[in-house]
Every structure is written in structure tokens, then in C-alpha cells.
N, CA, C and O atoms as a DFTB+ gen file, in Angstrom:
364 C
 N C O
     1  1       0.840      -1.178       0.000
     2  2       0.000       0.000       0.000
     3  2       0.885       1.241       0.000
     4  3       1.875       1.082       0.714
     5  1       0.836       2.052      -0.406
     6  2       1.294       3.652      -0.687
     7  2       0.822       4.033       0.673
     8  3      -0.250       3.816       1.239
     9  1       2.178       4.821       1.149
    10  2       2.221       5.664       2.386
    11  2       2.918       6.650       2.451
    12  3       4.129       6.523       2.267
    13  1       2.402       7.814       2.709
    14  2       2.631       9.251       2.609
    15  2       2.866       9.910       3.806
    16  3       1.917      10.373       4.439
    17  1       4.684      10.074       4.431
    18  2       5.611       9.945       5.638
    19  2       5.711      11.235       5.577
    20  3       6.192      11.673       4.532
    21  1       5.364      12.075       6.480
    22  2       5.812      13.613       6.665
    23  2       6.119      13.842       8.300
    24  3       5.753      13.253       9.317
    25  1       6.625      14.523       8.140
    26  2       7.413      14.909       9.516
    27  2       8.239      16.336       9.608
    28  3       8.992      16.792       8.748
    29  1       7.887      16.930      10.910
    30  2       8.374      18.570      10.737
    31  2       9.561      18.088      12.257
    32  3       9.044      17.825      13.344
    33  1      10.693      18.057      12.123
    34  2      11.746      17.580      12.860
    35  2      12.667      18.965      12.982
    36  3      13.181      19.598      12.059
    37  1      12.714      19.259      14.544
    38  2      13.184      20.899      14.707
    39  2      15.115      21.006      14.423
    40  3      15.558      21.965      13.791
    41  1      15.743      20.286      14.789
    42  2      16.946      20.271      14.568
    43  2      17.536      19.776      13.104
    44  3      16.953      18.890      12.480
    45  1      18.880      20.488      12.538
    46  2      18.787      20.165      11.432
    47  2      19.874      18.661      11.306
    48  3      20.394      18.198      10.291
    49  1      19.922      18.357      12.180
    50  2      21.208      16.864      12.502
    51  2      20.429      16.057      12.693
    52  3      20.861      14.946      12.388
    53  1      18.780      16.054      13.314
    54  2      17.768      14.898      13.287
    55  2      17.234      14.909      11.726
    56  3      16.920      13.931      11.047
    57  1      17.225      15.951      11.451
    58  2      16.496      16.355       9.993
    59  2      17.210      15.381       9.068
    60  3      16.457      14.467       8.732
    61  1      18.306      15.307       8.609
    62  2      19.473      14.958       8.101
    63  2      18.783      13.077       8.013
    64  3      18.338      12.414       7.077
    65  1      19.055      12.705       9.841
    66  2      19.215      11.387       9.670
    67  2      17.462      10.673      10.077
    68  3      17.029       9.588      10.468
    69  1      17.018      11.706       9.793
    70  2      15.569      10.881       9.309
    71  2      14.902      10.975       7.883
    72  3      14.042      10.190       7.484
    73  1      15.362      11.938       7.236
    74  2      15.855      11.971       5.791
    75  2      16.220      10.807       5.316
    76  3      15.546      10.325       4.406
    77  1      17.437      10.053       5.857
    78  2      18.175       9.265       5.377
    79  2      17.564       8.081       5.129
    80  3      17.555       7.316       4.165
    81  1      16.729       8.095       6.892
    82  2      15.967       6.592       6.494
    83  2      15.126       6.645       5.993
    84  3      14.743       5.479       5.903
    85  1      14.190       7.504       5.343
    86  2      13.042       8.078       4.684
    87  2      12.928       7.321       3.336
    88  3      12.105       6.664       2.698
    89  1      14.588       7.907       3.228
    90  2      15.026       7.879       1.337
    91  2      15.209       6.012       1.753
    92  3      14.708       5.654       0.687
    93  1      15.375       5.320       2.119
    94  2      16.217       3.983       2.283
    95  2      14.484       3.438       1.802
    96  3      14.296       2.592       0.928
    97  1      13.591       3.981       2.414
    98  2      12.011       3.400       1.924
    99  2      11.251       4.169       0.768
   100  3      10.302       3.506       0.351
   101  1      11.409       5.357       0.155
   102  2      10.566       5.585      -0.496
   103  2      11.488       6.711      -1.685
   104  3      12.664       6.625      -2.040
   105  1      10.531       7.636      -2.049
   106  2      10.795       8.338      -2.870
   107  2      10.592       9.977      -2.373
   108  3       9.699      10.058      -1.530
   109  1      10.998      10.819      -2.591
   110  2      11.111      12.374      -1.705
   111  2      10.063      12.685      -2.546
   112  3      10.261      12.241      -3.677
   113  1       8.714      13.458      -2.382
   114  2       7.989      14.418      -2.489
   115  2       8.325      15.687      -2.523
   116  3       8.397      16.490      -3.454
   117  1       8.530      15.774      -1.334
   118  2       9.179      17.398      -1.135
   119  2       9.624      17.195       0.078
   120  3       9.295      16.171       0.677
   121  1      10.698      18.414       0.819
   122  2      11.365      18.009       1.653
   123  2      11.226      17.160       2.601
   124  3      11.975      16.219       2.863
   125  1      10.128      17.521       3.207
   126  2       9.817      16.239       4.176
   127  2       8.586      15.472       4.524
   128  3       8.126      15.008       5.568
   129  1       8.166      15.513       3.092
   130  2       7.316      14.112       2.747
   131  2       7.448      13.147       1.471
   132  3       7.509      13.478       0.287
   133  1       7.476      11.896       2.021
   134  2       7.708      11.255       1.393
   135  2       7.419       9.958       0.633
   136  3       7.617       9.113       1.506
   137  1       7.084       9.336      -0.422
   138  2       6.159       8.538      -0.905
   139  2       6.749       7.220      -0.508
   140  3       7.899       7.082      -0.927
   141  1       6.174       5.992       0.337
   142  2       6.873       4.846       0.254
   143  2       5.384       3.668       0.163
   144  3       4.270       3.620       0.684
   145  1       6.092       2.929      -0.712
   146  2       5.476       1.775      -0.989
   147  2       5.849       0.614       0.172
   148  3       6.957       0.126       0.392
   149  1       4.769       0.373       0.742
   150  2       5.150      -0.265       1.956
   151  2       4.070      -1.251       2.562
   152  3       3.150      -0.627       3.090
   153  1       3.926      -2.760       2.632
   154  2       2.856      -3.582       3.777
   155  2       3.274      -2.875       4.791
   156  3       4.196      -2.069       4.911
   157  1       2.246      -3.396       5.718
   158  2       1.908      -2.911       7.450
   159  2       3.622      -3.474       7.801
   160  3       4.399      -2.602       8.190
   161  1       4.167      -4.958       7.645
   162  2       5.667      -5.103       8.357
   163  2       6.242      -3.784       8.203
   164  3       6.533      -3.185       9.238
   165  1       6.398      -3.380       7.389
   166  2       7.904      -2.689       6.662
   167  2       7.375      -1.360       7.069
   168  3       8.249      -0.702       7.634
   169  1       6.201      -0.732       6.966
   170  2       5.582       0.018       7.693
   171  2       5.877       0.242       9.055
   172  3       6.348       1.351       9.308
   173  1       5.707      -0.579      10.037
   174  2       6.330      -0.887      11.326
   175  2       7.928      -0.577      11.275
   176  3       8.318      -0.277      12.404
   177  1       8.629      -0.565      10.623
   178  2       9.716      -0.861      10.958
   179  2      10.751       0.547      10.478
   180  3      11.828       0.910      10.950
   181  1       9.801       1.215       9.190
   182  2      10.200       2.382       8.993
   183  2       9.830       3.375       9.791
   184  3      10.636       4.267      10.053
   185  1       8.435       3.380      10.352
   186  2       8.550       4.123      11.767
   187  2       9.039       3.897      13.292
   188  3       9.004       4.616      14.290
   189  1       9.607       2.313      12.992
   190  2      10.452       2.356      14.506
   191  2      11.990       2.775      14.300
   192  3      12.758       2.729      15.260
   193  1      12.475       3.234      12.878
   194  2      13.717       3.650      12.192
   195  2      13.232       5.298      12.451
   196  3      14.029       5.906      13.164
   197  1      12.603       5.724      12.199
   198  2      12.480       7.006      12.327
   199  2      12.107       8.070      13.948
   200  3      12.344       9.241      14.246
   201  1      11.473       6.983      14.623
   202  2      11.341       7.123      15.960
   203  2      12.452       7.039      16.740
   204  3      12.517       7.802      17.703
   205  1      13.596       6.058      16.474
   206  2      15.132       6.274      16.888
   207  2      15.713       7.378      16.810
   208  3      16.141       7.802      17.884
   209  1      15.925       8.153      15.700
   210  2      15.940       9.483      15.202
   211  2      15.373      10.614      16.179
   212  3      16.001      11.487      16.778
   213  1      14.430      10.429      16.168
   214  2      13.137      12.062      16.601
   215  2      13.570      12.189      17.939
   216  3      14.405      11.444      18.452
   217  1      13.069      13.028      18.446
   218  2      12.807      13.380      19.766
   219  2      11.809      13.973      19.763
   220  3      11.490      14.973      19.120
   221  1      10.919      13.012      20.940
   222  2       9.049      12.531      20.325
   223  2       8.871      14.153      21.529
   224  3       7.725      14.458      21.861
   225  1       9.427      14.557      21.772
   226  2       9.346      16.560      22.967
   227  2       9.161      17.472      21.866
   228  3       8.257      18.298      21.990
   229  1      10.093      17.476      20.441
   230  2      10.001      18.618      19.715
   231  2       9.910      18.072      18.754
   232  3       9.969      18.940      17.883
   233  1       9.770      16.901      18.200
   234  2       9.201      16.311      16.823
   235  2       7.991      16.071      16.141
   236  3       7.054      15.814      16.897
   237  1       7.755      16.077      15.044
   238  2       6.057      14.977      14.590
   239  2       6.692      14.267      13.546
   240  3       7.759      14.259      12.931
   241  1       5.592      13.662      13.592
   242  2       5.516      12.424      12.556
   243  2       4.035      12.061      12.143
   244  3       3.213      11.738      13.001
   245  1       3.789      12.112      11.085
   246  2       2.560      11.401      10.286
   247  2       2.759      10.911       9.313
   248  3       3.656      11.219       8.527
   249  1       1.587       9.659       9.129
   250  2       1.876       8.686       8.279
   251  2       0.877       8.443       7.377
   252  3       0.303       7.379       7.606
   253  1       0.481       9.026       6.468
   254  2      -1.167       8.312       5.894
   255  2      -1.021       7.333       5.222
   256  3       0.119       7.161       4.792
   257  1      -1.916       6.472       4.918
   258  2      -2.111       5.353       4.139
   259  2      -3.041       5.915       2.927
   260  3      -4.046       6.587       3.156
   261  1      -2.666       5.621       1.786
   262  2      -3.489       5.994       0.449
   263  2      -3.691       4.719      -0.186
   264  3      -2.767       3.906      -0.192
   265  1      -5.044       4.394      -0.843
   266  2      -5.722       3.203      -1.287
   267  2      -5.260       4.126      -2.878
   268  3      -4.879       5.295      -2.948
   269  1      -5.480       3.015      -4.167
   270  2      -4.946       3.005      -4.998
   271  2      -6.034       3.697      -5.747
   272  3      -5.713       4.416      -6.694
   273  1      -7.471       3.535      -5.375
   274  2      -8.369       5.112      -5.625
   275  2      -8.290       6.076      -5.115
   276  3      -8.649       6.802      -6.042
   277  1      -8.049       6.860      -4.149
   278  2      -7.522       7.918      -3.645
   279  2      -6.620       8.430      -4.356
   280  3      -6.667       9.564      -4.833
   281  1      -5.477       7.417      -4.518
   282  2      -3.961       8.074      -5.487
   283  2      -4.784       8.122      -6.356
   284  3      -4.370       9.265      -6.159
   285  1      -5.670       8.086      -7.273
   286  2      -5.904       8.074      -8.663
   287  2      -6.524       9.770      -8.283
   288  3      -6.189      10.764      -8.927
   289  1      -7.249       9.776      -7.384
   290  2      -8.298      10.752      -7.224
   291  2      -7.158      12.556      -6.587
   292  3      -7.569      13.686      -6.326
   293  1      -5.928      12.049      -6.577
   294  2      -4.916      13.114      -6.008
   295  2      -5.026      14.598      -7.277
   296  3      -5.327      14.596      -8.471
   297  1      -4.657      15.646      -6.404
   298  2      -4.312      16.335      -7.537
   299  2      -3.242      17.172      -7.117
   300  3      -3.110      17.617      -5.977
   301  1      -2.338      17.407      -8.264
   302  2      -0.983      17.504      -8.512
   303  2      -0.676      18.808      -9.026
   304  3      -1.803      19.269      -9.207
   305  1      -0.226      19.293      -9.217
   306  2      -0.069      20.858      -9.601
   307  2       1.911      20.838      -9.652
   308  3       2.448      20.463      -8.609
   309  1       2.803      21.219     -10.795
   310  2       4.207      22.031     -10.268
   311  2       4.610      20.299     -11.143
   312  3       3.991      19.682     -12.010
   313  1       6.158      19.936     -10.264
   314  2       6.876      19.298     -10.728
   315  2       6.867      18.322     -10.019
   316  3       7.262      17.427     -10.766
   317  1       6.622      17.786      -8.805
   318  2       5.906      16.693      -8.260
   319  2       4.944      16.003      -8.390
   320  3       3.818      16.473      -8.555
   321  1       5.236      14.594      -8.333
   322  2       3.403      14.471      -9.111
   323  2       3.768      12.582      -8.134
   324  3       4.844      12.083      -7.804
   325  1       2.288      12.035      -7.967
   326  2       2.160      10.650      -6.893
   327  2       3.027      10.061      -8.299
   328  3       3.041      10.479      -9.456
   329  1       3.698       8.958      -7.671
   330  2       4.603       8.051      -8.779
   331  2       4.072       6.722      -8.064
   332  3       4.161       6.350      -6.894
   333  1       3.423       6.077      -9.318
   334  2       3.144       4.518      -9.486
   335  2       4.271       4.163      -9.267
   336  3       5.201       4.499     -10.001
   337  1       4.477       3.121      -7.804
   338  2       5.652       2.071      -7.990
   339  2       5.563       1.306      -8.721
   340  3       6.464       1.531      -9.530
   341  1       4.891       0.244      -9.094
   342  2       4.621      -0.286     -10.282
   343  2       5.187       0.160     -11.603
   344  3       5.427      -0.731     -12.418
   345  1       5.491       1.685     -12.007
   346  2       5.678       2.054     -13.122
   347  2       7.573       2.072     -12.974
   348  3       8.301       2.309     -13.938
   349  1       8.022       1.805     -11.735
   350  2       9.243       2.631     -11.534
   351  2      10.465       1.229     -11.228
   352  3      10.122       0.293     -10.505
   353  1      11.396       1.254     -11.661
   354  2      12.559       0.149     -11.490
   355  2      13.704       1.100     -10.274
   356  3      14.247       2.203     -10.339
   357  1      13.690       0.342      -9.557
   358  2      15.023       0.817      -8.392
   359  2      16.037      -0.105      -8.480
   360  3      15.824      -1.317      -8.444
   361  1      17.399       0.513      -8.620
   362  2      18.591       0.752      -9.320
   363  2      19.454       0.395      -7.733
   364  3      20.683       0.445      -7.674
């Protein structure tokens, strides 16, 4: 299922290394949201990777889940746009 990871993280050295694991699951949106194709496991596990990171006093974190009508139903505007994993090969 498509999951849409955003997070407003106050320091820029947490910023950095929750970035990092962000990118290790998905694809960057914009700075700090991010598209990952993910079951509920891997789901679990990218937010217990990112919760290592934060400091849950001055951090957030949200996570939505998008059904594959919803993504259809998105609208997009600029140079970002939802990317079909399905359409995409990782290198």
C-alpha cells in the first residue's frame, strides 16, 4: 500500500538522519514528505527507524495510508506528481 511519511523535525542533525531513512524506503515528495510503498511489516519498521531518530518533545511524525483510488483521485499541480511504484525500477 502507498504511504505518505511527513514529519516537521526541529533540529537540522535529526532532519538529516531521518531523511536518510526516509530515502532507504521511499521516494522524496518534497522536503519532508515522502512517498513509500510499503505492507503494514515494513511500515512498522520504517517508523520504529524514524522514531530512533526524533525526539518525540520537539518532533512529529505522520503517516497516511493511500488506497490506490484515492492516489488516482490526487491532484498535482508544479513538478511533483504521486509516482506509481509499479511504473518505476530501483537501481
Amino acid at each position: 500500500m502507498m504511504r505518505l511519511v511527513c514529519y516537521d523535525i526541529c533540529k537540522p542533525k535529526r532532519l538529516r538522519r531521518v531523511a536518510k531513512v526516509c530515502e532507504r524506503y521511499g521516494i522524496r515528495l518534497q522536503y519532508s514528505c515522502f512517498q513509500c510503498d510499503a505492507d503494514n511489516e515494513r511500515l512498522k519498521k520504517l517508523i520504529h527507524e524514524i522514531r530512533l531518530e526524533m525526539d518525540l518533545k520537539e518532533d512529529s511524525l505522520i503517516v497516511y495510508s493511500i488506497c490506490k483510488d484515492c492516489a488516482n483521485m490526487a491532484i498535482t499541480d508544479g513538478q511533483n506528481k504521486i509516482i506509481d511504484p509499479d511504473s518505476c525500477v530501483i537501481l
